[in-house]
PDB file of C-alpha atoms and ligand atoms in Angstrom:
ATOM      1  CA  MET A  11     -28.366 -16.482  18.861  1.00  0.00           C
ATOM      2  CA  THR A  12     -31.476 -15.226  17.156  1.00  0.00           C
ATOM      3  CA  ARG A  13     -30.654 -15.512  13.446  1.00  0.00           C
ATOM      4  CA  ASN A  14     -28.394 -17.448  11.134  1.00  0.00           C
ATOM      5  CA  LEU A  15     -25.061 -15.733  10.613  1.00  0.00           C
ATOM      6  CA  PHE A  16     -22.370 -15.828   7.972  1.00  0.00           C
ATOM      7  CA  ILE A  17     -19.113 -16.057   9.913  1.00  0.00           C
ATOM      8  CA  ALA A  18     -15.650 -15.801   8.351  1.00  0.00           C
ATOM      9  CA  LEU A  19     -12.782 -17.231  10.385  1.00  0.00           C
ATOM     10  CA  GLU A  20      -9.442 -15.647   9.624  1.00  0.00           C
ATOM     11  CA  GLY A  21      -5.869 -15.960  10.801  1.00  0.00           C
ATOM     12  CA  ILE A  22      -2.339 -16.727   9.689  1.00  0.00           C
ATOM     13  CA  ASP A  23      -1.432 -20.371   9.100  1.00  0.00           C
ATOM     14  CA  GLY A  24      -1.356 -22.377  12.338  1.00  0.00           C
ATOM     15  CA  SER A  25      -3.550 -19.867  14.190  1.00  0.00           C
ATOM     16  CA  GLY A  26      -5.987 -22.527  15.399  1.00  0.00           C
ATOM     17  CA  LYS A  27      -8.822 -21.861  12.967  1.00  0.00           C
ATOM     18  CA  SER A  28      -9.624 -25.550  12.513  1.00  0.00           C
ATOM     19  CA  THR A  29      -9.929 -26.113  16.260  1.00  0.00           C
ATOM     20  CA  GLN A  30     -12.145 -23.058  16.647  1.00  0.00           C
ATOM     21  CA  LEU A  31     -14.273 -24.089  13.681  1.00  0.00           C
ATOM     22  CA  LYS A  32     -14.890 -27.441  15.336  1.00  0.00           C
ATOM     23  CA  LEU A  33     -15.659 -25.956  18.775  1.00  0.00           C
ATOM     24  CA  LEU A  34     -17.940 -23.328  17.294  1.00  0.00           C
ATOM     25  CA  THR A  35     -19.833 -25.846  15.173  1.00  0.00           C
ATOM     26  CA  GLU A  36     -20.395 -28.120  18.195  1.00  0.00           C
ATOM     27  CA  LYS A  37     -21.579 -25.251  20.364  1.00  0.00           C
ATOM     28  CA  LEU A  38     -23.966 -23.839  17.747  1.00  0.00           C
ATOM     29  CA  GLU A  39     -25.388 -27.271  16.942  1.00  0.00           C
ATOM     30  CA  ALA A  40     -25.893 -27.974  20.638  1.00  0.00           C
ATOM     31  CA  GLU A  41     -27.972 -24.791  20.742  1.00  0.00           C
ATOM     32  CA  GLY A  42     -30.148 -26.098  17.913  1.00  0.00           C
ATOM     33  CA  HIS A  43     -28.680 -24.221  14.947  1.00  0.00           C
ATOM     34  CA  LYS A  44     -28.168 -25.790  11.549  1.00  0.00           C
ATOM     35  CA  VAL A  45     -24.476 -25.238  10.808  1.00  0.00           C
ATOM     36  CA  TYR A  46     -22.694 -25.427   7.481  1.00  0.00           C
ATOM     37  CA  ALA A  47     -18.921 -25.408   7.972  1.00  0.00           C
ATOM     38  CA  THR A  48     -16.921 -24.711   4.849  1.00  0.00           C
ATOM     39  CA  PHE A  49     -13.509 -23.458   3.732  1.00  0.00           C
ATOM     40  CA  GLU A  50     -11.429 -21.678   1.104  1.00  0.00           C
ATOM     41  CA  PRO A  51      -9.666 -22.597  -1.059  1.00  0.00           C
ATOM     42  CA  THR A  52     -12.665 -24.868  -1.718  1.00  0.00           C
ATOM     43  CA  ASN A  53     -12.598 -28.545  -2.638  1.00  0.00           C
ATOM     44  CA  ARG A  54     -14.261 -27.722  -5.955  1.00  0.00           C
ATOM     45  CA  PRO A  55     -12.374 -27.509  -9.305  1.00  0.00           C
ATOM     46  CA  ILE A  56     -10.962 -23.984  -8.933  1.00  0.00           C
ATOM     47  CA  GLY A  57      -9.974 -24.630  -5.313  1.00  0.00           C
ATOM     48  CA  ALA A  58      -8.182 -27.818  -6.348  1.00  0.00           C
ATOM     49  CA  MET A  59      -6.206 -25.862  -8.927  1.00  0.00           C
ATOM     50  CA  ILE A  60      -5.179 -23.356  -6.258  1.00  0.00           C
ATOM     51  CA  ARG A  61      -4.074 -26.080  -3.831  1.00  0.00           C
ATOM     52  CA  THR A  62      -1.835 -27.583  -6.506  1.00  0.00           C
ATOM     53  CA  MET A  63      -0.233 -24.181  -7.016  1.00  0.00           C
ATOM     54  CA  LEU A  64       0.239 -23.587  -3.288  1.00  0.00           C
ATOM     55  CA  LYS A  65       2.336 -26.735  -3.049  1.00  0.00           C
ATOM     56  CA  GLY A  66       4.914 -24.759  -4.996  1.00  0.00           C
ATOM     57  CA  ASP A  67       5.991 -27.506  -7.405  1.00  0.00           C
ATOM     58  CA  SER A  68       6.040 -25.094 -10.295  1.00  0.00           C
ATOM     59  CA  HIS A  69       6.478 -21.337 -10.266  1.00  0.00           C
ATOM     60  CA  THR A  70       3.207 -19.425 -10.419  1.00  0.00           C
ATOM     61  CA  ASP A  71       2.682 -15.718 -10.734  1.00  0.00           C
ATOM     62  CA  ASP A  72       0.991 -14.297  -7.608  1.00  0.00           C
ATOM     63  CA  ARG A  73      -1.472 -12.372  -9.782  1.00  0.00           C
ATOM     64  CA  ILE A  74      -2.744 -15.621 -11.247  1.00  0.00           C
ATOM     65  CA  ILE A  75      -3.294 -17.086  -7.779  1.00  0.00           C
ATOM     66  CA  ALA A  76      -5.113 -13.882  -6.774  1.00  0.00           C
ATOM     67  CA  GLY A  77      -7.414 -14.212  -9.797  1.00  0.00           C
ATOM     68  CA  LEU A  78      -8.126 -17.844  -9.041  1.00  0.00           C
ATOM     69  CA  PHE A  79      -9.074 -17.000  -5.462  1.00  0.00           C
ATOM     70  CA  VAL A  80     -11.560 -14.445  -6.816  1.00  0.00           C
ATOM     71  CA  ALA A  81     -13.093 -17.113  -9.069  1.00  0.00           C
ATOM     72  CA  ASP A  82     -13.069 -19.785  -6.360  1.00  0.00           C
ATOM     73  CA  ARG A  83     -14.859 -17.429  -3.971  1.00  0.00           C
ATOM     74  CA  LEU A  84     -17.589 -16.573  -6.482  1.00  0.00           C
ATOM     75  CA  ASP A  85     -18.087 -20.267  -7.160  1.00  0.00           C
ATOM     76  CA  HIS A  86     -18.184 -20.898  -3.409  1.00  0.00           C
ATOM     77  CA  LEU A  87     -20.903 -18.275  -3.001  1.00  0.00           C
ATOM     78  CA  LEU A  88     -22.994 -18.930  -6.059  1.00  0.00           C
ATOM     79  CA  ASN A  89     -22.853 -22.596  -7.042  1.00  0.00           C
ATOM     80  CA  ASP A  90     -26.317 -24.110  -6.775  1.00  0.00           C
ATOM     81  CA  GLU A  91     -25.139 -27.391  -5.257  1.00  0.00           C
ATOM     82  CA  ASN A  92     -23.857 -26.202  -1.874  1.00  0.00           C
ATOM     83  CA  GLY A  93     -23.129 -22.517  -2.414  1.00  0.00           C
ATOM     84  CA  ILE A  94     -23.014 -20.219   0.611  1.00  0.00           C
ATOM     85  CA  VAL A  95     -25.853 -18.015  -0.671  1.00  0.00           C
ATOM     86  CA  LYS A  96     -28.096 -21.074  -0.966  1.00  0.00           C
ATOM     87  CA  LYS A  97     -27.096 -22.337   2.487  1.00  0.00           C
ATOM     88  CA  MET A  98     -27.871 -18.967   4.049  1.00  0.00           C
ATOM     89  CA  GLN A  99     -31.282 -18.925   2.375  1.00  0.00           C
ATOM     90  CA  GLU A 100     -31.919 -22.397   3.792  1.00  0.00           C
ATOM     91  CA  GLY A 101     -31.337 -21.026   7.277  1.00  0.00           C
ATOM     92  CA  TYR A 102     -27.879 -22.436   7.960  1.00  0.00           C
ATOM     93  CA  THR A 103     -25.345 -20.581  10.028  1.00  0.00           C
ATOM     94  CA  VAL A 104     -22.356 -20.654   7.693  1.00  0.00           C
ATOM     95  CA  ILE A 105     -18.836 -20.719   9.113  1.00  0.00           C
ATOM     96  CA  CYS A 106     -16.196 -20.195   6.480  1.00  0.00           C
ATOM     97  CA  ASP A 107     -12.562 -21.035   7.221  1.00  0.00           C
ATOM     98  CA  ARG A 108     -10.967 -18.074   5.362  1.00  0.00           C
ATOM     99  CA  TYR A 109     -12.740 -15.553   3.151  1.00  0.00           C
ATOM    100  CA  CYS A 110     -11.955 -12.180   1.536  1.00  0.00           C
ATOM    101  CA  PHE A 111      -9.563 -10.919   4.212  1.00  0.00           C
ATOM    102  CA  SER A 112      -7.271 -13.891   3.529  1.00  0.00           C
ATOM    103  CA  SER A 113      -6.939 -12.678  -0.041  1.00  0.00           C
ATOM    104  CA  TYR A 114      -6.343  -9.094   1.068  1.00  0.00           C
ATOM    105  CA  ALA A 115      -3.601 -10.221   3.451  1.00  0.00           C
ATOM    106  CA  TYR A 116      -1.935 -13.123   1.614  1.00  0.00           C
ATOM    107  CA  GLN A 117      -2.165 -11.827  -1.942  1.00  0.00           C
ATOM    108  CA  GLY A 118      -1.773  -8.235  -0.714  1.00  0.00           C
ATOM    109  CA  THR A 119       1.651  -9.212   0.623  1.00  0.00           C
ATOM    110  CA  HIS A 120       2.859  -9.923  -2.918  1.00  0.00           C
ATOM    111  CA  MET A 121       0.921  -7.368  -4.972  1.00  0.00           C
ATOM    112  CA  SER A 122      -1.244  -4.287  -4.614  1.00  0.00           C
ATOM    113  CA  MET A 123      -3.817  -4.820  -1.868  1.00  0.00           C
ATOM    114  CA  ASP A 124      -6.060  -2.243  -3.509  1.00  0.00           C
ATOM    115  CA  TRP A 125      -6.213  -4.413  -6.615  1.00  0.00           C
ATOM    116  CA  VAL A 126      -7.099  -7.480  -4.543  1.00  0.00           C
ATOM    117  CA  ILE A 127      -9.852  -5.589  -2.708  1.00  0.00           C
ATOM    118  CA  ALA A 128     -11.297  -4.249  -5.972  1.00  0.00           C
ATOM    119  CA  ALA A 129     -11.138  -7.674  -7.623  1.00  0.00           C
ATOM    120  CA  ASN A 130     -13.094  -9.193  -4.718  1.00  0.00           C
ATOM    121  CA  SER A 131     -15.730  -6.461  -4.625  1.00  0.00           C
ATOM    122  CA  MET A 132     -18.290  -8.658  -6.390  1.00  0.00           C
ATOM    123  CA  SER A 133     -18.131 -11.252  -3.573  1.00  0.00           C
ATOM    124  CA  ALA A 134     -18.317  -8.555  -0.939  1.00  0.00           C
ATOM    125  CA  SER A 135     -21.414  -7.095  -2.570  1.00  0.00           C
ATOM    126  CA  ILE A 136     -23.130 -10.476  -2.904  1.00  0.00           C
ATOM    127  CA  LEU A 137     -22.628 -11.498   0.697  1.00  0.00           C
ATOM    128  CA  ARG A 138     -20.572  -9.811   3.362  1.00  0.00           C
ATOM    129  CA  PRO A 139     -19.846 -11.805   6.522  1.00  0.00           C
ATOM    130  CA  ASP A 140     -21.900 -10.729   9.537  1.00  0.00           C
ATOM    131  CA  VAL A 141     -18.590 -10.934  11.324  1.00  0.00           C
ATOM    132  CA  ASN A 142     -14.960 -11.557  10.376  1.00  0.00           C
ATOM    133  CA  VAL A 143     -13.259 -13.274  13.312  1.00  0.00           C
ATOM    134  CA  PHE A 144      -9.488 -12.881  13.312  1.00  0.00           C
ATOM    135  CA  ILE A 145      -7.611 -15.302  15.556  1.00  0.00           C
ATOM    136  CA  ASP A 146      -4.443 -13.406  16.309  1.00  0.00           C
ATOM    137  CA  ILE A 147      -1.374 -15.454  17.089  1.00  0.00           C
ATOM    138  CA  ASP A 148       2.340 -14.779  17.330  1.00  0.00           C
ATOM    139  CA  PRO A 149       3.925 -15.881  14.000  1.00  0.00           C
ATOM    140  CA  ASP A 150       6.766 -17.627  15.901  1.00  0.00           C
ATOM    141  CA  VAL A 151       4.207 -19.824  17.667  1.00  0.00           C
ATOM    142  CA  SER A 152       2.272 -20.489  14.466  1.00  0.00           C
ATOM    143  CA  MET A 153       5.426 -21.590  12.637  1.00  0.00           C
ATOM    144  CA  GLN A 154       6.325 -23.955  15.491  1.00  0.00           C
ATOM    145  CA  ARG A 155       2.864 -25.507  15.200  1.00  0.00           C
ATOM    146  CA  ILE A 156       3.135 -25.826  11.426  1.00  0.00           C
ATOM    147  CA  THR A 157       6.588 -27.404  11.393  1.00  0.00           C
ATOM    148  CA  SER A 158       5.781 -29.879  14.186  1.00  0.00           C
ATOM    149  CA  ASN A 159       2.355 -30.957  12.857  1.00  0.00           C
ATOM    150  CA  ARG A 160       2.822 -31.251   9.124  1.00  0.00           C
ATOM    151  CA  GLU A 161       4.793 -33.134   6.563  1.00  0.00           C
ATOM    152  CA  THR A 162       4.367 -30.630   3.747  1.00  0.00           C
ATOM    153  CA  ILE A 163       4.845 -26.889   4.008  1.00  0.00           C
ATOM    154  CA  GLU A 164       3.062 -24.611   1.533  1.00  0.00           C
ATOM    155  CA  ILE A 165       4.611 -21.660  -0.265  1.00  0.00           C
ATOM    156  CA  TYR A 166       3.259 -19.024   2.131  1.00  0.00           C
ATOM    157  CA  GLU A 167       4.310 -20.867   5.278  1.00  0.00           C
ATOM    158  CA  THR A 168       7.622 -19.238   6.175  1.00  0.00           C
ATOM    159  CA  LEU A 169       8.194 -17.149   9.304  1.00  0.00           C
ATOM    160  CA  ASP A 170       9.034 -14.074   7.280  1.00  0.00           C
ATOM    161  CA  ASN A 171       5.880 -14.394   5.176  1.00  0.00           C
ATOM    162  CA  GLN A 172       3.638 -15.109   8.188  1.00  0.00           C
ATOM    163  CA  LYS A 173       4.885 -11.916   9.838  1.00  0.00           C
ATOM    164  CA  LYS A 174       4.179  -9.930   6.691  1.00  0.00           C
ATOM    165  CA  VAL A 175       0.743 -11.524   6.266  1.00  0.00           C
ATOM    166  CA  ARG A 176      -0.204 -10.761   9.868  1.00  0.00           C
ATOM    167  CA  ALA A 177       0.762  -7.110   9.318  1.00  0.00           C
ATOM    168  CA  LYS A 178      -1.297  -7.066   6.105  1.00  0.00           C
ATOM    169  CA  PHE A 179      -4.357  -8.395   7.923  1.00  0.00           C
ATOM    170  CA  PHE A 180      -4.151  -5.420  10.285  1.00  0.00           C
ATOM    171  CA  GLU A 181      -3.596  -3.041   7.381  1.00  0.00           C
ATOM    172  CA  ALA A 182      -6.753  -4.401   5.698  1.00  0.00           C
ATOM    173  CA  PHE A 183      -8.765  -4.194   8.950  1.00  0.00           C
ATOM    174  CA  GLU A 184      -7.823  -0.541   9.307  1.00  0.00           C
ATOM    175  CA  LEU A 185      -8.652   0.167   5.669  1.00  0.00           C
ATOM    176  CA  LEU A 186     -12.073  -1.514   5.785  1.00  0.00           C
ATOM    177  CA  LYS A 187     -13.128  -0.850   9.370  1.00  0.00           C
ATOM    178  CA  ASP A 188     -16.132   1.206   8.290  1.00  0.00           C
ATOM    179  CA  GLN A 189     -17.494  -1.433   5.899  1.00  0.00           C
ATOM    180  CA  GLU A 190     -16.738  -4.669   7.728  1.00  0.00           C
ATOM    181  CA  ASN A 191     -17.523  -6.083  11.138  1.00  0.00           C
ATOM    182  CA  ILE A 192     -14.197  -7.325  12.489  1.00  0.00           C
ATOM    183  CA  PHE A 193     -13.616  -9.145  15.765  1.00  0.00           C
ATOM    184  CA  ILE A 194     -10.003  -9.755  16.793  1.00  0.00           C
ATOM    185  CA  VAL A 195      -9.384 -12.403  19.431  1.00  0.00           C
ATOM    186  CA  ASP A 196      -6.124 -13.255  21.194  1.00  0.00           C
ATOM    187  CA  GLY A 197      -5.318 -16.766  19.955  1.00  0.00           C
ATOM    188  CA  ASN A 198      -2.223 -17.243  22.136  1.00  0.00           C
ATOM    189  CA  ARG A 199      -4.394 -18.807  24.850  1.00  0.00           C
ATOM    190  CA  LEU A 200      -6.202 -22.024  25.686  1.00  0.00           C
ATOM    191  CA  SER A 201      -8.599 -22.903  22.881  1.00  0.00           C
ATOM    192  CA  ALA A 202     -11.594 -22.995  25.260  1.00  0.00           C
ATOM    193  CA  LEU A 203     -10.941 -19.374  26.262  1.00  0.00           C
ATOM    194  CA  VAL A 204     -10.612 -18.298  22.641  1.00  0.00           C
ATOM    195  CA  ALA A 205     -13.859 -20.134  21.797  1.00  0.00           C
ATOM    196  CA  GLY A 206     -15.683 -18.444  24.689  1.00  0.00           C
ATOM    197  CA  ASP A 207     -14.692 -14.991  23.454  1.00  0.00           C
ATOM    198  CA  ILE A 208     -15.700 -15.795  19.881  1.00  0.00           C
ATOM    199  CA  PHE A 209     -19.058 -17.115  20.969  1.00  0.00           C
ATOM    200  CA  ALA A 210     -19.768 -14.003  23.022  1.00  0.00           C
ATOM    201  CA  ALA A 211     -18.971 -11.837  19.984  1.00  0.00           C
ATOM    202  CA  LEU A 212     -21.263 -13.904  17.763  1.00  0.00           C
ATOM    203  CA  THR A 213     -24.124 -13.651  20.208  1.00  0.00           C
ATOM    204  CA  GLN A 214     -23.666  -9.893  20.324  1.00  0.00           C
ATOM    205  CA  THR A 215     -23.639  -9.716  16.502  1.00  0.00           C
ATOM    206  CA  ALA A 216     -26.760 -11.858  16.156  1.00  0.00           C
ATOM    207  CA  ASN A 217     -28.705  -9.796  18.674  1.00  0.00           C
ATOM    208  CA  ARG A 218     -27.787  -6.455  17.146  1.00  0.00           C
TER     209      ARG A 218
HETATM  210  P1  LIG B 301      -5.752 -23.183   4.662  1.00  0.00           P
HETATM  211  O1  LIG B 301      -6.681 -24.188   4.138  1.00  0.00           O
HETATM  212  O2  LIG B 301      -6.218 -22.342   5.798  1.00  0.00           O
HETATM  213  O3  LIG B 301      -4.410 -23.851   5.095  1.00  0.00           O
HETATM  214  P2  LIG B 301      -4.140 -25.378   5.418  1.00  0.00           P
HETATM  215  O4  LIG B 301      -4.886 -26.201   4.404  1.00  0.00           O
HETATM  216  O5  LIG B 301      -2.656 -25.407   5.235  1.00  0.00           O
HETATM  217  O6  LIG B 301      -4.600 -25.539   6.811  1.00  0.00           O
HETATM  218  O7  LIG B 301      -5.297 -22.245   3.478  1.00  0.00           O
HETATM  219  C1  LIG B 301      -4.375 -22.651   2.528  1.00  0.00           C
HETATM  220  C2  LIG B 301      -3.529 -21.484   2.132  1.00  0.00           C
HETATM  221  O8  LIG B 301      -4.255 -20.648   1.236  1.00  0.00           O
HETATM  222  C3  LIG B 301      -3.080 -20.609   3.287  1.00  0.00           C
HETATM  223  O9  LIG B 301      -1.668 -20.512   3.267  1.00  0.00           O
HETATM  224  C4  LIG B 301      -3.647 -19.256   2.975  1.00  0.00           C
HETATM  225  C5  LIG B 301      -3.909 -19.307   1.498  1.00  0.00           C
HETATM  226  N1  LIG B 301      -5.006 -18.406   1.044  1.00  0.00           N
HETATM  227  C6  LIG B 301      -4.666 -17.284   0.302  1.00  0.00           C
HETATM  228  O10 LIG B 301      -3.493 -17.037   0.042  1.00  0.00           O
HETATM  229  N2  LIG B 301      -5.663 -16.458  -0.151  1.00  0.00           N
HETATM  230  C7  LIG B 301      -6.980 -16.704   0.091  1.00  0.00           C
HETATM  231  O11 LIG B 301      -7.866 -15.915  -0.353  1.00  0.00           O
HETATM  232  C8  LIG B 301      -7.322 -17.876   0.853  1.00  0.00           C
HETATM  233  C9  LIG B 301      -8.759 -18.197   1.110  1.00  0.00           C
HETATM  234  C10 LIG B 301      -6.292 -18.703   1.302  1.00  0.00           C
END
């Protein structure tokens, strides 16, 4: 790869994003890149608030969660401690586990997607990912992974919701295909094969 990229990794819950993030980081570092791997919701104050809400202990209005994700994302981009904008300027390749499309799909399942897109337009105008990688997986498989690997299940992690969210991701991709670079990879395969396809797409993006 010839330049540092901003890569967003997207997918429904249990799609294998964490595994791919790890494989991608190792591969890029082995090639001599400085890599900053990060995630949303963040582990900063607004992200912590969101994670408490996602546990579902008390009822929260979806519009409030959508607003918090907007704020968390701006903080993630702009904070001068380890913000994404700063990391990009420092020459890091930034890999972000979830970004705007997660809001379009997850929050767009419960409220107007147009509103969510408009509310996130500030982030999109500050820094758009060079590529949004969507790891596509069958919701039945993802739910099996979630229920067998975890002790706690978050509010969005039901089969019905995962199916809706997956459909919303595709709706958002169609809506924004002229503005965003989107790479969809079949995640129902061995992780090494998925990683190989993602890496090829990144190389192509970087050399464009
Ligand atoms: P994630 O960290 O990927 O899940 P986990 O910690 O369980 O591996 O994301 C947590 C949840 O946050 C996930 O269900 C998706 C949701 N989410 C949104 O609803 N909107 C968003 O904008 C983002 C970034 C995440």
